[in-house]
Coordinates of C-alpha atoms in Angstrom, one line a residue:
Chain V
M152 CA 15.1 10.9 -16.2
S153 CA 12.1 13.3 -16.0
D154 CA 11.9 16.3 -13.7
I155 CA 8.9 16.7 -11.4
T156 CA 8.2 19.3 -8.8
I157 CA 7.7 18.4 -5.2
D158 CA 6.7 21.2 -2.8
G159 CA 8.2 23.8 -5.2
E160 CA 11.5 22.0 -5.7
T161 CA 12.6 20.3 -8.8
V162 CA 13.4 16.6 -8.3
A163 CA 14.8 14.1 -10.9
A164 CA 12.6 11.1 -11.2
T165 CA 11.9 8.3 -13.6
A166 CA 8.6 8.4 -15.5
G167 CA 6.4 5.4 -14.7
D168 CA 8.0 4.8 -11.3
N169 CA 5.7 4.8 -8.3
L170 CA 5.3 8.2 -6.6
G171 CA 4.7 6.8 -3.2
A172 CA 8.0 4.8 -3.3
L173 CA 9.9 8.0 -4.4
L174 CA 8.4 10.1 -1.6
H175 CA 9.2 7.3 0.9
R176 CA 12.9 7.4 -0.2
L177 CA 13.1 11.2 -0.3
G178 CA 11.3 11.9 2.9
D179 CA 12.8 9.3 5.2
A180 CA 9.3 7.7 5.2
R181 CA 7.5 10.9 6.0
L182 CA 4.9 11.8 3.4
R183 CA 2.6 14.4 5.0
A184 CA 1.3 15.8 8.3
T185 CA -2.3 15.3 9.5
L186 CA -4.7 18.1 10.6
S187 CA -3.3 17.7 14.1
G188 CA 0.2 18.0 12.8
A189 CA 1.2 14.3 13.2
P190 CA 3.6 12.9 10.6
R191 CA 2.4 10.1 8.4
G192 CA 4.0 7.8 5.8
L193 CA 3.1 5.0 3.5
F194 CA 0.9 2.6 5.5
C195 CA -1.1 0.1 3.4
G196 CA 0.8 0.8 0.1
M197 CA -2.2 -0.5 -1.9
G198 CA -4.8 2.2 -2.1
T199 CA -6.8 1.2 1.0
C200 CA -5.8 3.6 3.8
F201 CA -5.4 7.1 2.2
D202 CA -2.5 7.9 4.5
C203 CA -0.3 8.8 1.5
V204 CA -2.7 11.4 -0.1
V205 CA -0.8 14.2 -1.8
L206 CA -1.9 16.9 -4.3
V207 CA -0.9 15.9 -7.8
D208 CA -1.4 18.8 -10.2
G209 CA -3.7 20.3 -7.6
K210 CA -5.9 17.3 -7.1
P211 CA -5.8 14.8 -4.2
A212 CA -4.3 11.4 -5.2
R213 CA -2.9 8.5 -3.3
A214 CA 0.8 8.5 -3.9
C215 CA 0.9 4.7 -3.7
L216 CA -1.3 4.4 -6.7
T217 CA 0.3 7.2 -8.8
A218 CA 2.8 6.6 -11.6
I219 CA 5.2 9.5 -12.1
R220 CA 4.6 11.6 -15.2
P221 CA 7.1 14.2 -16.5
G222 CA 6.3 17.7 -15.2
M223 CA 4.0 16.4 -12.5
V224 CA 3.5 19.0 -9.7
V225 CA 3.3 17.3 -6.3
E226 CA 2.4 19.1 -3.0
R227 CA 2.5 17.4 0.3
Q228 CA 0.0 18.3 3.0
G229 CA 1.5 20.2 5.9
G230 CA -1.5 20.0 8.2
Q231 CA -3.5 22.9 7.0
P232 CA -7.2 22.2 6.5
Chain K
M49 CA -18.8 14.2 -20.5
S50 CA -16.2 11.5 -20.3
A51 CA -17.8 8.2 -19.7
T52 CA -17.6 4.8 -21.3
R53 CA -20.6 2.4 -21.1
I54 CA -20.1 -1.3 -21.7
D55 CA -22.9 -3.8 -22.0
C56 CA -21.4 -7.3 -21.6
D57 CA -22.1 -10.8 -20.3
I58 CA -19.8 -10.8 -17.2
C59 CA -18.0 -8.1 -15.2
I60 CA -15.3 -9.3 -12.9
V61 CA -14.3 -6.9 -10.0
G62 CA -10.7 -7.6 -9.1
G63 CA -7.7 -9.0 -11.0
G64 CA -6.0 -11.3 -8.5
P65 CA -6.0 -15.1 -8.6
A66 CA -9.7 -15.5 -8.1
G67 CA -10.7 -12.8 -10.6
L68 CA -8.3 -13.9 -13.3
S69 CA -9.3 -17.5 -13.1
A70 CA -13.0 -16.6 -13.1
A71 CA -12.5 -14.4 -16.1
L72 CA -10.6 -17.1 -18.0
A73 CA -13.2 -19.8 -17.3
A74 CA -16.1 -17.5 -18.3
A75 CA -14.4 -16.3 -21.5
K76 CA -13.6 -19.9 -22.5
A77 CA -17.3 -20.7 -22.1
G78 CA -18.0 -18.1 -24.7
A79 CA -19.0 -15.1 -22.5
T80 CA -17.9 -11.5 -23.2
V81 CA -15.9 -10.7 -20.1
H82 CA -14.6 -7.3 -18.8
L83 CA -12.3 -7.3 -15.7
L84 CA -11.8 -4.2 -13.6
D85 CA -8.6 -3.9 -11.6
L86 CA -7.4 -1.1 -9.4
F87 CA -3.7 -1.3 -10.2
E88 CA -1.5 -0.5 -13.1
R89 CA -1.2 -4.2 -14.0
P90 CA -3.5 -7.0 -12.9
G91 CA -2.3 -9.9 -10.7
G92 CA -3.5 -8.8 -7.2
Q93 CA -1.2 -9.0 -4.3
Y94 CA -0.3 -12.7 -4.9
F95 CA 0.4 -12.4 -8.6
M96 CA 1.7 -8.8 -8.6
Q97 CA 3.6 -8.1 -11.8
P98 CA 6.7 -5.9 -11.5
A99 CA 7.5 -3.7 -14.6
A100 CA 10.8 -5.6 -14.9
G101 CA 9.1 -9.0 -15.2
A102 CA 9.8 -12.2 -13.4
H103 CA 13.0 -11.6 -11.4
G104 CA 14.2 -12.1 -7.8
P105 CA 13.1 -14.6 -5.2
A106 CA 9.4 -14.5 -6.2
R107 CA 10.1 -15.1 -10.0
R108 CA 8.2 -18.4 -10.1
Q109 CA 5.1 -16.8 -8.6
I110 CA 5.4 -13.7 -10.9
A111 CA 5.8 -15.9 -14.0
A112 CA 2.8 -18.1 -13.0
G113 CA 0.7 -14.9 -12.6
G114 CA 2.0 -13.6 -16.0
R115 CA 0.9 -16.8 -17.7
L116 CA -2.6 -16.6 -16.1
I117 CA -3.0 -13.0 -17.3
A118 CA -1.8 -13.9 -20.8
A119 CA -4.2 -16.8 -20.9
A120 CA -7.2 -14.7 -19.9
R121 CA -6.3 -12.0 -22.5
A122 CA -5.9 -14.7 -25.1
A123 CA -9.3 -16.1 -24.3
G124 CA -10.8 -12.6 -25.0
V125 CA -11.0 -11.1 -21.6
T126 CA -10.8 -7.2 -21.7
V127 CA -8.7 -6.0 -18.7
H128 CA -9.3 -2.4 -17.5
E129 CA -6.3 -1.3 -15.4
N130 CA -6.4 1.6 -12.9
A131 CA -10.2 1.1 -12.6
E132 CA -11.5 1.7 -9.1
V133 CA -15.0 0.5 -8.5
F134 CA -16.9 3.1 -6.4
G135 CA -20.5 2.0 -6.8
A136 CA -22.7 -0.9 -7.7
Y137 CA -26.4 -1.8 -7.9
A138 CA -27.9 -5.3 -8.2
D139 CA -29.5 -4.6 -11.6
P140 CA -26.6 -5.3 -12.0
V141 CA -24.6 -2.1 -12.8
I142 CA -21.0 -1.4 -11.8
Y143 CA -19.5 2.1 -11.7
A144 CA -15.8 2.7 -11.8
R145 CA -13.4 5.5 -12.1
V146 CA -10.4 5.5 -14.4
G147 CA -8.4 8.6 -13.8
E148 CA -10.8 11.5 -14.4
S149 CA -13.1 9.4 -16.5
A150 CA -16.1 7.2 -15.7
L151 CA -16.6 3.6 -16.7
T152 CA -20.0 2.0 -16.4
L153 CA -20.7 -1.6 -17.0
R154 CA -24.1 -3.3 -17.5
P155 CA -23.3 -7.0 -17.3
K156 CA -25.7 -10.0 -17.1
A157 CA -23.7 -11.4 -14.2
V158 CA -20.9 -10.1 -11.8
V159 CA -18.0 -12.0 -10.1
I160 CA -16.8 -10.2 -7.0
A161 CA -13.1 -10.9 -6.5
T162 CA -12.0 -7.9 -4.5
G163 CA -9.6 -9.8 -2.3
A164 CA -8.5 -8.6 1.1
H165 CA -6.2 -6.0 2.7
D166 CA -3.8 -6.3 5.6
R167 CA -5.4 -6.4 9.0
V168 CA -3.7 -4.3 11.6
A169 CA -4.7 -3.7 15.3
P170 CA -3.8 -0.3 16.8
F171 CA -1.0 0.1 19.4
P172 CA 0.9 3.1 20.7
G173 CA 3.1 4.5 17.9
W174 CA 1.3 2.7 15.0
T175 CA 0.8 6.0 13.1
L176 CA 4.5 6.9 13.0
P177 CA 6.1 7.0 9.5
G178 CA 8.0 3.8 9.0
V179 CA 5.3 1.7 10.5
M180 CA 3.4 0.0 7.7
T181 CA 1.8 -3.3 6.8
P182 CA 3.7 -6.3 5.6
G183 CA 1.8 -5.9 2.3
A184 CA 3.0 -2.4 1.9
G185 CA 6.6 -3.5 2.6
Q186 CA 6.3 -6.3 0.1
R187 CA 4.9 -4.0 -2.6
L188 CA 7.7 -1.5 -2.1
A189 CA 10.4 -4.1 -2.4
K190 CA 8.8 -6.4 -5.1
L191 CA 7.1 -3.8 -7.3
H192 CA 9.0 -0.6 -6.7
G193 CA 12.6 -1.6 -6.0
T194 CA 12.5 0.4 -2.7
L195 CA 13.4 -0.9 0.7
P196 CA 10.8 -0.1 3.4
G197 CA 13.8 0.4 5.7
R198 CA 17.3 -0.8 6.3
R199 CA 16.7 -2.2 9.8
V200 CA 13.3 -3.8 9.8
V201 CA 11.1 -5.6 12.3
L202 CA 8.3 -7.8 11.1
A203 CA 5.4 -8.5 13.5
G204 CA 2.0 -10.0 13.6
C205 CA 0.6 -13.4 12.8
G206 CA 0.4 -15.8 9.9
P207 CA 2.5 -17.4 7.1
F208 CA 2.6 -14.1 5.2
L209 CA 5.2 -12.7 7.7
M210 CA 7.6 -15.5 6.7
V211 CA 7.1 -14.8 3.0
V212 CA 7.8 -11.1 3.4
A213 CA 10.7 -11.7 5.8
G214 CA 12.4 -13.9 3.1
Q215 CA 11.7 -11.4 0.3
L216 CA 13.0 -8.4 2.4
R217 CA 16.1 -10.3 3.4
A218 CA 16.8 -11.1 -0.3
A219 CA 16.2 -7.4 -1.2
G220 CA 18.9 -6.3 1.2
C221 CA 17.0 -5.4 4.4
D222 CA 18.5 -6.3 7.8
V223 CA 15.5 -8.2 9.3
L224 CA 16.1 -7.7 13.0
R225 CA 13.2 -9.6 14.4
V226 CA 10.2 -11.6 13.1
V227 CA 7.7 -11.3 16.0
E228 CA 5.1 -14.1 15.5
A229 CA 2.2 -14.2 18.0
T230 CA 1.7 -18.0 17.6
P231 CA 3.5 -19.8 20.5
S232 CA 5.6 -22.1 18.3
P233 CA 6.0 -23.3 14.7
R234 CA 5.2 -26.9 15.7
A235 CA 1.5 -26.9 14.6
L236 CA 2.6 -25.4 11.2
L237 CA 5.3 -28.0 10.6
A238 CA 3.1 -30.9 11.7
G239 CA 0.3 -29.6 9.4
I240 CA 2.7 -29.3 6.4
A241 CA 3.9 -32.9 7.2
R242 CA 0.3 -34.1 6.6
H243 CA 0.1 -32.5 3.1
P244 CA 2.9 -34.1 1.0
A245 CA 1.5 -32.4 -2.2
R246 CA 2.6 -29.1 -0.7
W247 CA 6.1 -30.0 0.5
G248 CA 7.7 -28.4 -2.5
E249 CA 5.9 -25.1 -1.9
A250 CA 6.7 -25.2 1.8
L251 CA 10.3 -25.7 1.0
R252 CA 10.3 -22.7 -1.3
L253 CA 8.7 -20.7 1.5
L254 CA 10.9 -21.9 4.4
T255 CA 14.3 -21.9 2.6
P256 CA 14.7 -18.1 2.2
V257 CA 13.8 -17.5 5.8
A258 CA 15.9 -20.3 7.3
P259 CA 18.9 -17.9 7.8
L260 CA 16.6 -15.8 9.9
A261 CA 15.6 -18.6 12.3
G262 CA 17.5 -17.0 15.2
R263 CA 15.7 -13.7 14.6
F264 CA 12.2 -15.2 15.2
R265 CA 10.4 -14.6 18.5
F266 CA 7.3 -16.8 18.8
G267 CA 4.5 -16.1 21.3
A268 CA 5.1 -12.4 21.3
V269 CA 3.5 -9.2 20.1
V270 CA 4.6 -5.6 19.5
T271 CA 3.2 -3.5 22.3
A272 CA 4.6 -0.1 21.2
A273 CA 6.6 1.8 18.6
A274 CA 8.5 5.0 19.5
G275 CA 10.2 7.8 17.7
D276 CA 9.8 11.5 17.2
D277 CA 8.8 11.9 13.6
H278 CA 9.7 8.4 12.5
V279 CA 9.8 4.9 14.1
R280 CA 13.1 4.5 15.9
S281 CA 12.5 1.7 18.4
V282 CA 10.0 -1.2 18.9
T283 CA 8.9 -2.8 22.2
I284 CA 7.8 -6.4 22.1
A285 CA 6.4 -8.6 25.0
R286 CA 5.8 -12.3 25.4
L287 CA 2.2 -13.4 25.7
G288 CA 1.4 -15.0 29.0
A289 CA -0.7 -18.1 29.8
D290 CA -3.7 -15.8 30.0
G291 CA -3.1 -14.6 26.4
L292 CA -2.2 -11.1 27.4
P293 CA 1.2 -9.4 27.1
D294 CA 3.5 -10.2 30.0
E295 CA 5.0 -6.8 30.9
R296 CA 7.8 -8.5 32.8
A297 CA 8.9 -10.3 29.6
R298 CA 9.6 -7.2 27.4
E299 CA 12.3 -6.5 24.9
T300 CA 13.1 -3.2 23.2
I301 CA 14.6 -3.3 19.8
A302 CA 16.6 -0.1 19.0
D303 CA 17.8 1.5 15.8
V304 CA 14.7 0.4 13.8
D305 CA 13.7 2.3 10.7
A306 CA 10.7 0.2 9.6
L307 CA 8.2 -1.9 11.5
L308 CA 5.9 -4.0 9.3
V309 CA 2.9 -5.3 11.3
G310 CA -0.2 -7.2 10.3
H311 CA -2.4 -10.0 11.7
G312 CA -3.6 -11.6 8.6
F313 CA -6.1 -9.9 6.2
R314 CA -9.6 -8.5 6.1
P315 CA -11.9 -9.3 3.2
S316 CA -12.7 -6.2 1.0
I317 CA -16.5 -6.3 1.2
E318 CA -17.5 -2.7 0.5
V319 CA -18.6 -3.2 -3.1
P320 CA -20.6 -6.4 -2.6
R321 CA -22.3 -4.8 0.4
L322 CA -23.5 -2.0 -1.9
L323 CA -25.1 -4.8 -3.9
G324 CA -26.8 -6.1 -0.8
C325 CA -24.8 -9.4 -0.6
A326 CA -25.2 -11.1 2.8
I327 CA -22.1 -11.4 5.0
D328 CA -21.0 -13.8 7.7
F329 CA -18.5 -13.3 10.5
D330 CA -15.5 -15.5 11.4
Q331 CA -12.6 -13.7 13.0
D332 CA -10.1 -16.4 11.8
A333 CA -11.3 -16.0 8.2
G334 CA -10.5 -12.3 8.4
G335 CA -13.8 -11.2 10.0
H336 CA -16.8 -10.2 7.9
H337 CA -16.8 -11.9 4.5
L338 CA -19.3 -12.8 1.8
R339 CA -21.7 -15.7 2.3
I340 CA -21.6 -17.9 -0.8
D341 CA -22.6 -21.3 -2.0
R342 CA -19.3 -23.1 -2.4
A343 CA -20.6 -25.2 -5.3
T344 CA -21.2 -22.1 -7.5
G345 CA -19.8 -19.1 -5.8
A346 CA -23.4 -17.6 -5.7
T347 CA -23.9 -14.8 -3.2
S348 CA -27.3 -14.1 -1.7
V349 CA -28.1 -11.8 -4.6
P350 CA -29.1 -13.4 -8.0
G351 CA -26.5 -12.9 -10.7
I352 CA -23.8 -11.8 -8.2
F353 CA -21.1 -14.5 -7.7
A354 CA -17.9 -14.3 -5.6
A355 CA -14.6 -16.0 -5.2
G356 CA -11.3 -15.7 -3.3
E357 CA -10.4 -13.8 -0.1
V358 CA -13.6 -11.7 -0.1
T359 CA -15.4 -15.0 0.8
G360 CA -13.1 -15.7 3.7
V361 CA -9.3 -15.5 3.7
A362 CA -7.8 -18.8 2.6
G363 CA -4.9 -18.0 0.2
A364 CA -4.3 -18.1 -3.5
R365 CA -4.9 -21.8 -4.2
P366 CA -8.5 -21.9 -3.1
A367 CA -9.0 -18.6 -4.8
L368 CA -7.8 -20.0 -8.1
A369 CA -10.2 -23.1 -7.8
A370 CA -13.1 -21.0 -6.5
G371 CA -12.6 -18.4 -9.3
T372 CA -13.0 -21.1 -12.0
I373 CA -16.2 -22.3 -10.3
A374 CA -17.7 -18.8 -9.9
G375 CA -16.7 -17.8 -13.5
L376 CA -18.4 -20.9 -14.9
A377 CA -21.5 -20.3 -12.8
A378 CA -21.6 -16.7 -13.9
A379 CA -21.4 -17.8 -17.5
R380 CA -24.3 -20.3 -17.0
H381 CA -26.3 -17.4 -15.4
A382 CA -25.6 -15.4 -18.5
G383 CA -27.0 -18.2 -20.7
F384 CA -23.9 -20.1 -21.8
A385 CA -23.5 -23.8 -21.5
A386 CA -20.6 -24.2 -19.1
G387 CA -19.4 -26.9 -16.8
K388 CA -19.2 -26.6 -13.0
G389 CA -15.5 -26.6 -12.2
D390 CA -13.5 -28.9 -9.9
E391 CA -15.2 -28.8 -6.5
R392 CA -12.8 -31.5 -5.2
A393 CA -9.8 -29.4 -6.1
L394 CA -11.3 -26.5 -4.1
A395 CA -12.0 -28.8 -1.2
R396 CA -8.4 -30.0 -1.1
A397 CA -7.1 -26.4 -1.3
L398 CA -9.4 -25.3 1.4
D399 CA -8.3 -28.2 3.6
F400 CA -4.7 -26.9 3.5
A401 CA -5.9 -23.4 4.2
L402 CA -7.9 -24.5 7.2
M403 CA -4.8 -26.3 8.5
L404 CA -2.8 -23.0 8.2
R405 CA -5.6 -21.1 9.9
R406 CA -5.5 -23.5 12.9
A407 CA -1.7 -23.5 13.0
Y408 CA -1.7 -19.7 13.7
R409 CA -3.3 -18.2 16.7
V410 CA -4.1 -14.5 16.4
P411 CA -4.0 -13.0 20.0
Y412 CA -7.2 -11.1 19.7
R413 CA -7.4 -10.4 23.5
A414 CA -3.9 -9.1 23.7
L415 CA -4.4 -6.8 20.7
G416 CA -7.6 -5.4 22.2
R417 CA -5.5 -4.3 25.3
L418 CA -2.7 -2.6 23.4
P419 CA -4.1 0.9 22.9
R420 CA -3.7 3.6 25.6
P421 CA -6.4 6.2 26.1
E422 CA -4.5 8.6 23.8
T423 CA -3.8 6.0 21.1
V424 CA -5.4 6.9 17.8
L425 CA -7.8 4.1 16.7
C426 CA -9.2 5.7 13.5
R427 CA -6.2 7.0 11.5
C428 CA -8.3 9.1 9.0
E429 CA -10.2 11.1 11.5
E430 CA -7.6 10.8 14.4
I431 CA -10.1 9.5 16.9
D432 CA -8.4 8.1 20.1
A433 CA -9.3 5.2 22.3
A434 CA -10.6 7.5 25.1
T435 CA -13.1 9.1 22.7
V436 CA -14.4 5.6 21.6
A437 CA -14.7 4.5 25.2
A438 CA -16.7 7.6 26.0
A439 CA -19.0 6.9 23.0
H440 CA -19.6 3.4 24.3
A441 CA -20.3 4.8 27.8
D442 CA -22.9 7.0 26.1
G443 CA -24.6 4.0 24.5
A444 CA -22.9 3.4 21.1
R445 CA -22.8 -0.4 20.7
D446 CA -21.8 -1.1 17.1
A447 CA -19.7 0.1 14.2
A448 CA -22.5 2.3 12.9
G449 CA -23.1 3.9 16.3
I450 CA -19.4 4.5 17.1
K451 CA -19.1 6.1 13.6
L452 CA -22.0 8.5 14.1
W453 CA -20.9 9.3 17.7
T454 CA -17.2 9.9 17.1
R455 CA -16.5 10.0 13.3
A456 CA -14.3 6.9 13.7
G457 CA -14.7 5.1 10.4
M458 CA -16.1 8.1 8.6
G459 CA -12.9 9.2 6.8
P460 CA -11.8 8.3 3.3
C461 CA -10.9 4.7 4.2
Q462 CA -14.5 4.1 5.4
G463 CA -13.4 2.0 8.3
R464 CA -11.3 -0.5 6.4
G465 CA -8.3 0.5 8.5
C466 CA -9.9 0.9 11.9
G467 CA -12.8 -1.6 11.9
F468 CA -10.7 -4.5 13.2
G469 CA -9.1 -2.5 16.0
L470 CA -12.4 -0.9 17.1
G471 CA -14.1 -4.3 17.3
L472 CA -11.2 -5.8 19.4
Q473 CA -10.9 -2.8 21.7
L474 CA -14.7 -2.9 22.5
A475 CA -14.6 -6.7 22.8
E476 CA -11.8 -6.5 25.4
T477 CA -12.8 -3.4 27.3
A478 CA -16.6 -3.5 27.1
G479 CA -17.4 -7.2 26.4
L480 CA -19.0 -6.5 23.0
D481 CA -19.2 -9.4 20.6
P482 CA -17.1 -8.5 17.4
A483 CA -19.7 -10.3 15.2
A484 CA -22.5 -8.2 16.7
F485 CA -20.3 -5.1 16.5
G486 CA -20.7 -5.4 12.8
A487 CA -19.0 -4.0 9.7
N488 CA -19.0 -0.4 8.8
P489 CA -22.0 0.2 6.5
S490 CA -21.1 0.7 2.8
R491 CA -22.2 4.0 1.3
F492 CA -22.3 5.1 -2.3
P493 CA -19.7 6.2 -3.4
A494 CA -17.6 3.6 -1.7
R495 CA -14.4 5.6 -2.6
P496 CA -13.7 9.3 -2.7
V497 CA -14.5 10.2 -6.3
P498 CA -14.9 13.6 -8.1
L499 CA -18.6 14.4 -8.4
S500 CA -18.2 14.9 -12.1
V501 CA -17.1 11.2 -12.4
V502 CA -20.1 10.1 -10.3
A503 CA -22.5 12.1 -12.5
D504 CA -21.0 10.9 -15.7
A505 CA -21.0 7.3 -14.5
L506 CA -24.6 7.4 -13.4
A507 CA -25.8 9.1 -16.7
A508 CA -23.9 6.5 -18.8
G509 CA -25.6 3.7 -16.9
E510 CA -29.2 4.8 -17.6
D511 CA -31.3 2.8 -20.0
G512 CA -31.1 4.3 -23.5
A513 CA -27.8 6.0 -22.7

């Protein structure tokens, strides 16, 4: 197991696993909120729709295309511009 | 600067059945072949390769994909994983991003095998977490060992719903309903009966879903999903004789935690459109798709060939046959003596695909009626149906006009998610022809990419670089 940080909290994860799938399990399918505050989750699951965008080490990334790396810092969007 | 430049004979864009078979055929003909694929491992959606290898109900398919990938590598194909193509010019030159690095290819010929993505029409509640595409649910279960939900409703149109229903049931989901818009399975069963060569495959498809037979609802559509911050219930309605949802024949399914909905697939045409390749429109083939010469896979642009779903959705078998034909034609274009591939095998495979297409009836009219004024049509920019209707009233008549007027289609997905729904909505409410409504124009870069990667990629592609 490798620890990663999600919204400031340490979470045990497995390196190489898919970040989108982990966030789907942890968040009861909720991954982020939009600018208007609406909740969103995984939608296309294959890099097409960008609904699963999170910040990974400060840079925007689609969670569904991201493999977990030890020490990764993940921030979910809460609706702020 | 972090950029790699590769001069080669052939660049293949996309590592699914079409791209892999094209790569294998071209490499066997002696060409230097580089294949770019978006994902961690090639295979595309059909031949997706779980880290754990060939296990579970799809093990035969996974193993077949694994053999094709191994054969392509053994023939000398270089596979670039995690490579997202964001730009292309018809010189030809192809620009891709791999993480924070740029990858620029200068091939003599290109084979476009970008495939397709799930096609979803908007309805009230479709943006709720837990509502996703059948393709997303399949990837979660098959690749990532994660259930999309415990109590799942599958809805839409096409044979893929059955495939996913069987796989999710095997993975441990309670598949509450499979809501199929086609009125009955009779045309499908009659069509399969006429193709004895495919009976084995049909049996492998139907056996895993047979225990779910009582959960199927034919001739119905999902009209709404509801929940506070997550889908909790799904409402379905039967389609009436007029093809529209019959509000008197409604059923609400409670205690749902995932709704997987899709009405077939849309060809992924953004990269070839950057190259200037001509497109045609056939709603039943997924909408806008590349125009090709079936005998060679040649697009309207010299040196650019295409195969598979991007040329019209037809499934993996035609993609494999067409990939070989396009790979050989690309090799000939690059100066190698190569054969022409088996056009008759492609014709046979396309014949079955056309039977499937006719056996399923996507309820376009009903789908165009589902959004309410406040329903979001463009997920990226959160543009609702009322705003789109107002833009039409102001004179916007096509995808480009609606985009400029409202921002619908201007977000990071560049209209891949909303284009189908926008076209249906305006066809149904304003009488616009979806073919004339058009596809969202492609713009460089076709994907959100850091400017440093764009700069590095362009610099690497210049002559003398």
